[in-house]
Tab-separated table of C-alpha atoms in Angstrom:
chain	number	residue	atom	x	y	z
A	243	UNK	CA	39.074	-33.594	-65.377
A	244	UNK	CA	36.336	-31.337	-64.236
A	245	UNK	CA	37.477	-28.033	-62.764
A	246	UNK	CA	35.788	-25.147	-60.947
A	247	UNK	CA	37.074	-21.914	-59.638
A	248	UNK	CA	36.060	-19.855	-57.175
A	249	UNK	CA	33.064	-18.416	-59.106
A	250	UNK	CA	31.372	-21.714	-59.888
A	251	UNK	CA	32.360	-21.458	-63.774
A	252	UNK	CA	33.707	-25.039	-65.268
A	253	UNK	CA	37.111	-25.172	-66.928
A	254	UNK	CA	38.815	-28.080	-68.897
A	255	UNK	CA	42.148	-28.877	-70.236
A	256	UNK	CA	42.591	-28.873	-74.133
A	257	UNK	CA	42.587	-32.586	-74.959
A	258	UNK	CA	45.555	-33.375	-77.465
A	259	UNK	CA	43.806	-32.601	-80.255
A	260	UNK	CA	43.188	-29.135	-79.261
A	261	UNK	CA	46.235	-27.998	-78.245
A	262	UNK	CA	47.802	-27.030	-81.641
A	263	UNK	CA	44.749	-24.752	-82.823
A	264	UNK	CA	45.759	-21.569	-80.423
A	265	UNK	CA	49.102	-22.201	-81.294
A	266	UNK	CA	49.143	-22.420	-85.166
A	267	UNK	CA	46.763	-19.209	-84.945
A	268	UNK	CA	47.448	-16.337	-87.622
A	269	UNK	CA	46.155	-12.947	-88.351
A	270	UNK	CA	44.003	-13.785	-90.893
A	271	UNK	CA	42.884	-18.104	-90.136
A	272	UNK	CA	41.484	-18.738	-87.041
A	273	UNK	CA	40.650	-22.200	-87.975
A	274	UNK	CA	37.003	-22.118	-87.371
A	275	UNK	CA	34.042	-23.988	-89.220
A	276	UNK	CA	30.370	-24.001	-89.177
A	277	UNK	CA	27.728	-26.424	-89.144
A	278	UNK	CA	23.952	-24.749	-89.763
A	279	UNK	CA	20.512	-25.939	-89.867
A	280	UNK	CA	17.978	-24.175	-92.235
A	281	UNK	CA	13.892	-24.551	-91.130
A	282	UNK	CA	10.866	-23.974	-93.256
A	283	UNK	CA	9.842	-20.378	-91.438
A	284	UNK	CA	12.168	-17.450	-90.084
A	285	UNK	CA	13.695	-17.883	-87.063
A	286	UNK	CA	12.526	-15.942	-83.794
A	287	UNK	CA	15.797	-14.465	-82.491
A	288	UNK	CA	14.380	-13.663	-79.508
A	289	UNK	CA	13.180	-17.098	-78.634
A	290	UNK	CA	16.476	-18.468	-80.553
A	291	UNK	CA	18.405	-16.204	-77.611
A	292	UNK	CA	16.154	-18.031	-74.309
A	293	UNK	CA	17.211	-21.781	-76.442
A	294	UNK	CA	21.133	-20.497	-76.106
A	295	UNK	CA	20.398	-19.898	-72.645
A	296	UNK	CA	19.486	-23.305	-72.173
A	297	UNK	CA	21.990	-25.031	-74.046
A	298	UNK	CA	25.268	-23.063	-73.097
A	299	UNK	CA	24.991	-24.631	-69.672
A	300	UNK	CA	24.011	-27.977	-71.005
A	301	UNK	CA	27.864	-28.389	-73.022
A	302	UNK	CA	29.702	-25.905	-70.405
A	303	UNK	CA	33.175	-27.317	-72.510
A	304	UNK	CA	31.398	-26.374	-76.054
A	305	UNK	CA	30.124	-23.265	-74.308
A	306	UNK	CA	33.724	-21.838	-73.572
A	307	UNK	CA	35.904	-19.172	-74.085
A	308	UNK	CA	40.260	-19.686	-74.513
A	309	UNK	CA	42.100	-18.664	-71.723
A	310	UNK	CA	45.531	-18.840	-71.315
A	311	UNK	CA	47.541	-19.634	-68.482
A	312	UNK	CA	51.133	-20.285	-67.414
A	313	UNK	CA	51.951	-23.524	-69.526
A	314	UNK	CA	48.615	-24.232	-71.494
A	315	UNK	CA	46.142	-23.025	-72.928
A	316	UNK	CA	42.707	-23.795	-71.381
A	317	UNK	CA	38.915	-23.813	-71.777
A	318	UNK	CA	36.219	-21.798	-69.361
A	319	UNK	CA	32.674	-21.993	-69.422
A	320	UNK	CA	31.421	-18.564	-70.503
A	321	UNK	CA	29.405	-16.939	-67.909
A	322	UNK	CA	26.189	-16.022	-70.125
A	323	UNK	CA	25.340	-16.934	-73.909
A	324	UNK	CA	26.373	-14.677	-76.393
A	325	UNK	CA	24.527	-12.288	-78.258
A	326	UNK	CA	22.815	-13.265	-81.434
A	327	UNK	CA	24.839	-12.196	-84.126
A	328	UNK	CA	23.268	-11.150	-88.329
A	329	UNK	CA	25.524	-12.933	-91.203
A	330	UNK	CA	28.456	-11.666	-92.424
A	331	UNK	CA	28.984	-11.122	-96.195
A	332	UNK	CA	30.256	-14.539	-96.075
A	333	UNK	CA	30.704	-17.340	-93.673
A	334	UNK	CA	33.738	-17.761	-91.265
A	335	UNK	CA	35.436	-14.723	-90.548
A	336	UNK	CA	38.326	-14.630	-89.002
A	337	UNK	CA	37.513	-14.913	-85.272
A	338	UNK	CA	40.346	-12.383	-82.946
A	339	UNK	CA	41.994	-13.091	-79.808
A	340	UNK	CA	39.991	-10.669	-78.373
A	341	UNK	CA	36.813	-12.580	-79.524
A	342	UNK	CA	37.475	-15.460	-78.704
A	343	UNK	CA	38.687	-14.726	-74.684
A	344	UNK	CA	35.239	-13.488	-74.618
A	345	UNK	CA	33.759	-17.026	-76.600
A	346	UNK	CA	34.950	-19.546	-79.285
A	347	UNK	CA	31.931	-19.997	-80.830
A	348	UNK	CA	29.089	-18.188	-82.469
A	349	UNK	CA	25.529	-17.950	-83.298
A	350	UNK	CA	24.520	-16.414	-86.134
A	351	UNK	CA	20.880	-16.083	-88.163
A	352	UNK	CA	20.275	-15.074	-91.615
A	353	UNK	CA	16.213	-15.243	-92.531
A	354	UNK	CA	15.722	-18.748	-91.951
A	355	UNK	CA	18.844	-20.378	-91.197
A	356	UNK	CA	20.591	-20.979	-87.746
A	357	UNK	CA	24.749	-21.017	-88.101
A	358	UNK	CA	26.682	-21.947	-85.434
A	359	UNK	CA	30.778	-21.790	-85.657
A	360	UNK	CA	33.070	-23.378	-83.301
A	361	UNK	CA	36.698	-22.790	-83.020
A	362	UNK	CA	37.983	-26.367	-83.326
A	363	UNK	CA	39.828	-26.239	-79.768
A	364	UNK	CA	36.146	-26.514	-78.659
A	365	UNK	CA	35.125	-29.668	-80.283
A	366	UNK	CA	35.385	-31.306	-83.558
A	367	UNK	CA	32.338	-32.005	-86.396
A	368	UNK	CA	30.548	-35.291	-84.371
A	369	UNK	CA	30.325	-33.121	-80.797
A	370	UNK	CA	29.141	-29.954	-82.589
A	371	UNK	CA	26.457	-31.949	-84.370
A	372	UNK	CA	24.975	-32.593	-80.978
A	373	UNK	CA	25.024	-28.937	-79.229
A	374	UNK	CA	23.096	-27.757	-83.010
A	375	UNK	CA	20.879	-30.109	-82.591
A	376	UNK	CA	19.927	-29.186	-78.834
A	377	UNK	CA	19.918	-25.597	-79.848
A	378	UNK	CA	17.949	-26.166	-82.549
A	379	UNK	CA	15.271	-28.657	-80.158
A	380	UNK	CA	15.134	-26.028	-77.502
A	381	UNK	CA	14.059	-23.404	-79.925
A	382	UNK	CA	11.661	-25.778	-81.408
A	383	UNK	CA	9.683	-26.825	-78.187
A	384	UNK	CA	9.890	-22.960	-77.186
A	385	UNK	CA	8.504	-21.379	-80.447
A	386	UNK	CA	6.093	-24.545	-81.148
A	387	UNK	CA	5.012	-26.110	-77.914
A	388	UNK	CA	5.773	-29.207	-79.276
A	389	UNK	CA	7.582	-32.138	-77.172
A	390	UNK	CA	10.868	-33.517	-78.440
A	391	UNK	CA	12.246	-37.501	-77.481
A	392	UNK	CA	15.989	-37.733	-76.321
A	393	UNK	CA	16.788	-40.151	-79.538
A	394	UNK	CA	19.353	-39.034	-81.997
A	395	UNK	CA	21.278	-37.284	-80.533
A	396	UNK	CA	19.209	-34.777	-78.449
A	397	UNK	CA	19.454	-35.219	-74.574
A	398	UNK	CA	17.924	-33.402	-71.742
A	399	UNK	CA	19.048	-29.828	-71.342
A	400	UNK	CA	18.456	-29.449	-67.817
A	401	UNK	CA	20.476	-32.393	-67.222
A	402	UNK	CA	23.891	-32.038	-65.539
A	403	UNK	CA	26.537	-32.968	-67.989
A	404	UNK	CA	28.097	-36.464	-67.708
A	405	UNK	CA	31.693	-37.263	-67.267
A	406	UNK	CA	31.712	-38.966	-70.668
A	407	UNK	CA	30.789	-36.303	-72.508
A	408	UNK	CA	33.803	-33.733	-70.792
A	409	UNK	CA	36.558	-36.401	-71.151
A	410	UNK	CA	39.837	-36.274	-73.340
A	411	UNK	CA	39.615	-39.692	-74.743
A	412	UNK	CA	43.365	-39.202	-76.220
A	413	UNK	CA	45.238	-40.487	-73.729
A	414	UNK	CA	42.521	-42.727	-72.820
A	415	UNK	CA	42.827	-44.966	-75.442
A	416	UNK	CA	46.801	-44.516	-76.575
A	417	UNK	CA	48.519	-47.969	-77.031
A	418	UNK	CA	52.229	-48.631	-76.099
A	419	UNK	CA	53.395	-48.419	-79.367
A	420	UNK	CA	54.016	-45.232	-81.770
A	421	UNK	CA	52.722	-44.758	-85.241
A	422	UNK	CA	55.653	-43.179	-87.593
A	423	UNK	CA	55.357	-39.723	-88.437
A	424	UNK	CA	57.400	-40.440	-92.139
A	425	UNK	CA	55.146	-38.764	-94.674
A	426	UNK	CA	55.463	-37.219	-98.584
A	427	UNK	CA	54.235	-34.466	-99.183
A	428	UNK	CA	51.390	-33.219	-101.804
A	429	UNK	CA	50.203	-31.236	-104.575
A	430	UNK	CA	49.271	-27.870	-103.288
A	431	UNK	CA	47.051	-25.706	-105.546
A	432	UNK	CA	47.571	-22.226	-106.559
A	433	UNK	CA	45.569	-19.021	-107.397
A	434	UNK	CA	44.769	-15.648	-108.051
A	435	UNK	CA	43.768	-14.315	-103.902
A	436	UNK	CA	40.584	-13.066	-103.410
A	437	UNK	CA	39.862	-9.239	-101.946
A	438	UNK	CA	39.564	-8.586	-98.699
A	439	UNK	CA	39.669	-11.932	-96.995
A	440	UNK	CA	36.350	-12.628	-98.848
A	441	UNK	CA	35.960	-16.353	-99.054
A	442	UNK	CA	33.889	-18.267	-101.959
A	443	UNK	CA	31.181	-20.974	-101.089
A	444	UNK	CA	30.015	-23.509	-103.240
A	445	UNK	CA	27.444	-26.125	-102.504
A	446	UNK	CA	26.831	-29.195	-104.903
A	447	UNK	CA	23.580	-30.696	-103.760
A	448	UNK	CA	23.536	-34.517	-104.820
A	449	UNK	CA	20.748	-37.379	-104.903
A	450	UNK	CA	21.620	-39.475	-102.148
A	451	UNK	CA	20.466	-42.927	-103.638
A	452	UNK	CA	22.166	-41.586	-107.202
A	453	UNK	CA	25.542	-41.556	-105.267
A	454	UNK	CA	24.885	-44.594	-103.263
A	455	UNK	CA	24.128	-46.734	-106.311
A	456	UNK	CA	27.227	-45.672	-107.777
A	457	UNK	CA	29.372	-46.221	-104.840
A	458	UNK	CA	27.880	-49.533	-104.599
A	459	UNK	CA	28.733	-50.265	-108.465
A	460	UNK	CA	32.027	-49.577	-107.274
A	461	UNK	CA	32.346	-51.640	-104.257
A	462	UNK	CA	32.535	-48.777	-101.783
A	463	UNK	CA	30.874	-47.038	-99.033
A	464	UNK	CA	29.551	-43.334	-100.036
A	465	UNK	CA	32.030	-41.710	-98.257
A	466	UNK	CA	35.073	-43.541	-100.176
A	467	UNK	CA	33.339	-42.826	-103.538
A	468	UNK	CA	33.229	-39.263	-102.791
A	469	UNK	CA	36.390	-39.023	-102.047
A	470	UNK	CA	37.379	-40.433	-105.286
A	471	UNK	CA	35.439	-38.209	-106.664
A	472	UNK	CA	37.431	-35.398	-105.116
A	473	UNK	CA	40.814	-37.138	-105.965
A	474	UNK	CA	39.782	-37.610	-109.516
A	475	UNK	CA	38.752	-34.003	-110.075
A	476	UNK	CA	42.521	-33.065	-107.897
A	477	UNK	CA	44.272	-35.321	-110.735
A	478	UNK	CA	42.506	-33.740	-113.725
A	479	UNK	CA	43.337	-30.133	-112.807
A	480	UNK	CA	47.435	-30.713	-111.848
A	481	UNK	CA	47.159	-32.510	-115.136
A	482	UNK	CA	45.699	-29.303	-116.896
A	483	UNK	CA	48.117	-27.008	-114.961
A	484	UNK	CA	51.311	-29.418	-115.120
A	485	UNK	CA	51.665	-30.861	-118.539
A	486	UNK	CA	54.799	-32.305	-117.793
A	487	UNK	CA	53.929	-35.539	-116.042
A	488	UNK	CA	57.666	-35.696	-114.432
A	489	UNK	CA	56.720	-32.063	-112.808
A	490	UNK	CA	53.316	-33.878	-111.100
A	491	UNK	CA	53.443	-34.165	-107.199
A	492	UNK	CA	51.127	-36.503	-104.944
A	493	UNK	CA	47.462	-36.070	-105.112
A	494	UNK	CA	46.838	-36.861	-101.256
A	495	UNK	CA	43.268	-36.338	-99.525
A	496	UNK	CA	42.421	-35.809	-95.569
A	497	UNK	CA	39.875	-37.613	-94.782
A	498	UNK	CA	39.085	-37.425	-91.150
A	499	UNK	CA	37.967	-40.070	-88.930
A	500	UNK	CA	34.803	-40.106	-85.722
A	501	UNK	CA	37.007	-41.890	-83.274
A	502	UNK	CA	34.115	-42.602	-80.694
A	503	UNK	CA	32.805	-45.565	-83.078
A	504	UNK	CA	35.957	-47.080	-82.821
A	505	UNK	CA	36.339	-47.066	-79.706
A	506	UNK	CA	32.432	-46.762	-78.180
A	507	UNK	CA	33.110	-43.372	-76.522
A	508	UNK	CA	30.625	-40.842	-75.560
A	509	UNK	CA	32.706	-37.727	-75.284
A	510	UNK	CA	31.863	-33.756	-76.779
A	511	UNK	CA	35.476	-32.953	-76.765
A	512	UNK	CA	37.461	-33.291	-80.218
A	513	UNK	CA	38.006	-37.089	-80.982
A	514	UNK	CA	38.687	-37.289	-84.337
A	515	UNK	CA	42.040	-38.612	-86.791
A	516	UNK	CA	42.573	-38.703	-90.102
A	517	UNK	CA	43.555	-40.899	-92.981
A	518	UNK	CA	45.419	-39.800	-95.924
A	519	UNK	CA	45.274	-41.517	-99.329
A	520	UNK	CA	47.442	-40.891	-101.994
A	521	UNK	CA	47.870	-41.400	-105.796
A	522	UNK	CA	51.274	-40.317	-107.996
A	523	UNK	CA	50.077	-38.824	-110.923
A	524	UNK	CA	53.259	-39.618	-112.643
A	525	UNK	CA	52.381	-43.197	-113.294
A	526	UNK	CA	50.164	-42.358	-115.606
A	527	UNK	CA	46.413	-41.496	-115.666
A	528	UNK	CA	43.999	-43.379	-112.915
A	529	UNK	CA	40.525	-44.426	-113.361
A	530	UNK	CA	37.576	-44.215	-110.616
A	531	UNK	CA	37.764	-47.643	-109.864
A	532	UNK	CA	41.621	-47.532	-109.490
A	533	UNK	CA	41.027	-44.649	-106.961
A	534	UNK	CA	37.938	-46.082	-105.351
A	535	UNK	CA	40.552	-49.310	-104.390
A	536	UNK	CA	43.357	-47.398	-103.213
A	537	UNK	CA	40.825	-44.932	-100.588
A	538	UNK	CA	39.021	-48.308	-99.507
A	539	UNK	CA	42.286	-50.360	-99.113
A	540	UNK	CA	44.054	-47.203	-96.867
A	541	UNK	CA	40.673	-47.007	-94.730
A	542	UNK	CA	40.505	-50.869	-94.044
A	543	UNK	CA	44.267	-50.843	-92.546
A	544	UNK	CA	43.744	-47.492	-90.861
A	545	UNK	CA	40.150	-47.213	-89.191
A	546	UNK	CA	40.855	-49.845	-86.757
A	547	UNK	CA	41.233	-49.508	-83.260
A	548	UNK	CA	44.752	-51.372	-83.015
A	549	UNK	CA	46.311	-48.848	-85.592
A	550	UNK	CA	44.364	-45.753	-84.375
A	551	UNK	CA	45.796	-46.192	-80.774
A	552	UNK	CA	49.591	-46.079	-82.184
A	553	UNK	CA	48.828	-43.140	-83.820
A	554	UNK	CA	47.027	-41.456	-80.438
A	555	UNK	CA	50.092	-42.564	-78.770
A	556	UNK	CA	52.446	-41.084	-80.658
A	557	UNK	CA	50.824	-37.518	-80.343
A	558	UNK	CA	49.616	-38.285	-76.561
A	559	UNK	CA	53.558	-38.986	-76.058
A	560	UNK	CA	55.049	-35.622	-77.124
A	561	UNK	CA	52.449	-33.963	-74.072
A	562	UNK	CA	53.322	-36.227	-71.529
A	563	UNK	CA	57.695	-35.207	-72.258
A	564	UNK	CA	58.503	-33.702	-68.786
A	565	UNK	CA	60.286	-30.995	-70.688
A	566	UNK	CA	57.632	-30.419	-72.912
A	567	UNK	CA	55.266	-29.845	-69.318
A	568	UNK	CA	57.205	-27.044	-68.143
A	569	UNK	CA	58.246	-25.079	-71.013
A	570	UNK	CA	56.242	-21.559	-70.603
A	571	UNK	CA	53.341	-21.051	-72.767
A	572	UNK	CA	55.207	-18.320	-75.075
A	573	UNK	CA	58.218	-20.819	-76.161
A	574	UNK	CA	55.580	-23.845	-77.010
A	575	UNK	CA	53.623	-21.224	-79.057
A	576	UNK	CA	56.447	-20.896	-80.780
A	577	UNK	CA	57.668	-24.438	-81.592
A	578	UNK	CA	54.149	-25.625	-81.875
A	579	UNK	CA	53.497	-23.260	-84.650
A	580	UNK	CA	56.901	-23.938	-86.666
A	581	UNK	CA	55.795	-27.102	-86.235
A	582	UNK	CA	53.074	-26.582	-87.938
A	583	UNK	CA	53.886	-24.599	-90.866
A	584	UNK	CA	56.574	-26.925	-91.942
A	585	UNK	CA	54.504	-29.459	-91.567
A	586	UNK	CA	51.282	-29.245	-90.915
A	587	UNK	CA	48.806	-28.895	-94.105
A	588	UNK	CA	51.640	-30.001	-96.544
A	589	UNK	CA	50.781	-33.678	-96.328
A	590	UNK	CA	47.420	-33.138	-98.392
A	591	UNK	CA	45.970	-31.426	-101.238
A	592	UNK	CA	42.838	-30.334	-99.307
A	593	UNK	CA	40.182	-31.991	-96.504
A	594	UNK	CA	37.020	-33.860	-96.951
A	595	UNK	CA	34.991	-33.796	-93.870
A	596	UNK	CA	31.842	-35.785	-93.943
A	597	UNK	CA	29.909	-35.426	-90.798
A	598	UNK	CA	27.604	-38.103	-92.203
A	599	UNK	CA	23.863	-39.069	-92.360
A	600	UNK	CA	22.025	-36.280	-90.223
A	601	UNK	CA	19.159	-38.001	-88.386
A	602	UNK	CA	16.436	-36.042	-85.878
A	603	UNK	CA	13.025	-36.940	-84.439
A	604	UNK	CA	10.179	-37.194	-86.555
A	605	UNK	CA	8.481	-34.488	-85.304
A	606	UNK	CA	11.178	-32.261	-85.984
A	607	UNK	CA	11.326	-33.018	-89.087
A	608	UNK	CA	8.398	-30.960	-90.290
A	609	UNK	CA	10.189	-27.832	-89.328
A	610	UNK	CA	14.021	-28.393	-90.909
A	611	UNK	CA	14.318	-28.548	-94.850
A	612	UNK	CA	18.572	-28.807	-94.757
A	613	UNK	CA	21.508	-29.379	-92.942
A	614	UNK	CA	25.191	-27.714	-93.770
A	615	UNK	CA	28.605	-28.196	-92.929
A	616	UNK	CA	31.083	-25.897	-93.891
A	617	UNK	CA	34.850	-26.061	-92.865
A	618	UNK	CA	37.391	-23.239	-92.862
A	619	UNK	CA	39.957	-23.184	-95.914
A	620	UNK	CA	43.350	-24.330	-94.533
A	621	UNK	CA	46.005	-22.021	-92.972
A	622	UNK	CA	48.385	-22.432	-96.755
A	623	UNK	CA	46.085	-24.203	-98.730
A	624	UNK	CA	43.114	-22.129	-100.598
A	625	UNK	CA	40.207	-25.539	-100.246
A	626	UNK	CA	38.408	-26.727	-98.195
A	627	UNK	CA	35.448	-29.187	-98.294
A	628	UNK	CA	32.854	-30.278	-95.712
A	629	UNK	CA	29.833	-32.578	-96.909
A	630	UNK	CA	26.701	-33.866	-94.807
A	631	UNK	CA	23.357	-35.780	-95.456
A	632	UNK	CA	20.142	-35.159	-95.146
A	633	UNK	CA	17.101	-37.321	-95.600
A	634	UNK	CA	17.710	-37.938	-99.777
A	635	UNK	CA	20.177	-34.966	-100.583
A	636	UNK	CA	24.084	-34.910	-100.067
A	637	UNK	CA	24.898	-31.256	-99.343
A	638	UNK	CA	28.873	-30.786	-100.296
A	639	UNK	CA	30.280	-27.528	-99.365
A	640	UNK	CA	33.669	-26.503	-101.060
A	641	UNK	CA	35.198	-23.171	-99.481
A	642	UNK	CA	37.908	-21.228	-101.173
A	643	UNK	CA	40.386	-17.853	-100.530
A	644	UNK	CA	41.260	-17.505	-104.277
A	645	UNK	CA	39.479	-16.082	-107.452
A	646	UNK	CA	38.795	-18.807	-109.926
A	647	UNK	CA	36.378	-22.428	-109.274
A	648	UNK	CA	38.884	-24.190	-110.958
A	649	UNK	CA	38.604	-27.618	-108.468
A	650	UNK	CA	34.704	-27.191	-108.333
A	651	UNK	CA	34.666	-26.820	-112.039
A	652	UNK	CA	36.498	-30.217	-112.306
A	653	UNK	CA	34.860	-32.124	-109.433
A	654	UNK	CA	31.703	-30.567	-111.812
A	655	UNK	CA	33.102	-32.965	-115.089
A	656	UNK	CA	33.557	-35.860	-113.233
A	657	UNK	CA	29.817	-36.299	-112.077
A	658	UNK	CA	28.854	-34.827	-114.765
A	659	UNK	CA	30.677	-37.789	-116.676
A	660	UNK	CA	29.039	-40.155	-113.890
A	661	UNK	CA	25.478	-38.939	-115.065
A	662	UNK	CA	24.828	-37.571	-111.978
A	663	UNK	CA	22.298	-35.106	-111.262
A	664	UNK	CA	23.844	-31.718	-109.503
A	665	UNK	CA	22.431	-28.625	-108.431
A	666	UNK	CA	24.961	-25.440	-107.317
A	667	UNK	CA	24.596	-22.602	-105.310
A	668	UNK	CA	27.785	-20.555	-104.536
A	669	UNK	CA	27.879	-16.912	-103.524
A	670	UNK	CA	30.179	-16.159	-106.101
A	671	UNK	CA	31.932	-12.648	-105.691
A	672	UNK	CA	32.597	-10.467	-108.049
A	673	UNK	CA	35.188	-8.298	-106.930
């Protein structure tokens, strides 16, 4: 599991998950996403830089760079932490091959806000969560003098790391039988590209107990209502585009899945699935309720460990094909990425990622007004949405490559119809 080479530096295998990222790869979508953490006073970069320090040693298989070697990709623990980089003109540029054999991830600081973005070979949402939050405790007891617990989620940073953390719990926890890869596919939205690879953000900030008595009108967990939410607001705008109802496709959402509840694992690597619920907008018109029933039903059969393993084992299975082993690195590029763009993103309409309820020490509290989670827009599909919680506000990041906010706009109506309370912020573009 745990590798070292002749110069001390740790290297790991991708775990399954990771494996398809390098490969699917394009000139201008590195698949990348942030999370970020804005405090109450401008941040120190110099003191920010001595935290980093710290930390990349902490999560040496966070803290990597992509190498690649005869028959796989791999992960090595970067020698020193990378520079402190200034924002871009907007969030997630595309990250180059160059870049990213020097490190997959970055730190970045506007004013008063700390980004970090992780290529998502590195980890997935739940394990970056936890190096931000040691980042952002390490600057804290360095700037402030203050001493921080290890509770929610921060640990010791001059701890070695444990053998939980580094494993691939893929193969770990694959059953003996295989889930069936038959799927439809879905809707996929159109629109006018935007210049220069310039991506729009737009954040909906929500009452949390607003939401959460509504979901709980409905019978569902804040997370499922959401996603209706989303659904809803994907129906109404095929149904302003398509007028024909026989000419409607599948709304179908991605909704991904923290494995490591499921199955009471420990581990930084990427450990994450996905359900996808559907609804055919040519049976007619669907209320919130009606969609609230068909995302809770689909979650209740699918986020259980029994059906999660088949599904583990069918993508463990392909990587352990003797074949597959010894084909060179080029030739699986290859297939991999056909793979991929025949298949890969056409299954849903977009992704909702919520990373969850956001919880710290007290006495970091004082410091940190908001948390944000913001996921790259898919490699053919111009959305993307990434939502987290903090204290009593949901902050619900939608990211888009084309011109116009038409989904926003409609995701807009339908709280708007709930009687729900919204403040936006984008950083609309005007070219």
């Amino acid at each position: 599991m745990k590798k070292q080479e002749s110069n001390s530096l740790m290297w790991v295998r991708l775990d399954n998950a990771a494996k398809i990222y390098p490969a699917a790869r394009k000139k201008n979508w590195s698949n990348v996403y942030r999370q970020s953490v804005t405090l109450y006073e401008e941040v120190d970069c110099s003191i920010l830089k001595s935290a980093l320090d710290v930390v990349v040693k902490r999560f040496p298989s966070i803290a990597s760079k992509l190498r690649k070697g005869l028959f796989w990709y791999y992960l090595q623990q970067v020698e020193n932490a990378p520079d402190i980089k200034e924002e871009y003109s907007y969030p997630l540029a595309y990250m180059s091959n160059n870049e990213m054999r020097k490190c997959a991830f970055r730190v970045i600081v506007y004013r008063n806000r700390i980004a970090v973005e992780f290529f998502h070979s590195l980890t997935d949402g739940a394990g970056a969560l936890i190096f931000l939050k040691n980042l952002l405790a390490e600057y804290l007891e360095l700037k402030y003098g203050i001493t921080i617990p290890f509770e929610h989620g921060i640990v010791d940073r001059k701890a070695t790391p444990t053998f939980e953390e580094l494993e691939d719990c893929f193969p770990k926890y694959a059953g003996k039988v295989l889930a069936s890869r038959k799927d439809t596919n879905a809707w996929h939205m159109y629109g006018a590209p935007q210049k220069d690879g310039f991506l729009n953000l737009t954040c909906f900030q929500l009452s949390v107990k607003q939401i959460l008595d509504l979901a709980h009108s409905h019978g569902v967990t804040l997370t499922v209502f959401m996603s209706a939410v989303m659904m809803l607001a994907l129906f109404n705008l095929q149904k302003e585009k398509e007028p024909n109802v026989k000419n409607r496709k599948l709304i179908k959402l991605l909704i991904p899945i923290n494995l490591r509840t499921l199955f009471n694992s420990n581990t930084l690597r990427n450990f994450s699935m996905y359900t996808i619920p559907e609804i055919n907008p040519r049976l007619g018109d669907y209320t919130l309720s009606e969609i609230c029933n068909v995302i809770k039903h689909k979650m209740g059969s699918e986020f259980t460990a029994k059906h999660m393993s088949t599904v583990i084992a069918t993508n463990v299975n392909d990587e352990k094909n003797p074949l597959v082993r010894l084909i060179p690195l080029p030739i699986k590029n290859l297939v991999m990425k056909a793979i991929f763009n025949s298949v890969g993103e056409k299954k849903a309409c977009l992704s909702l990622s919520n990373l969850g309820k956001i919880t710290i020490p007290q006495i970091m509290e004082s410091y940190v007004k908001r948390f944000d989670f913001i996921l790259g827009v898919q490699a053919t599909q111009p959305y993307n949405c990434g939502m987290v919680t903090y204290k009593d506000t949901i902050y619900l990041n939608f990211i888009r490559d084309i011109k116009d906010p038409e989904l926003e706009r409609h995701f807009y109506l339908v709280l708007q119809s709930l009687g729900v309370e919204v403040y936006v912020e984008s950083n609309q573009n005007e070219r």
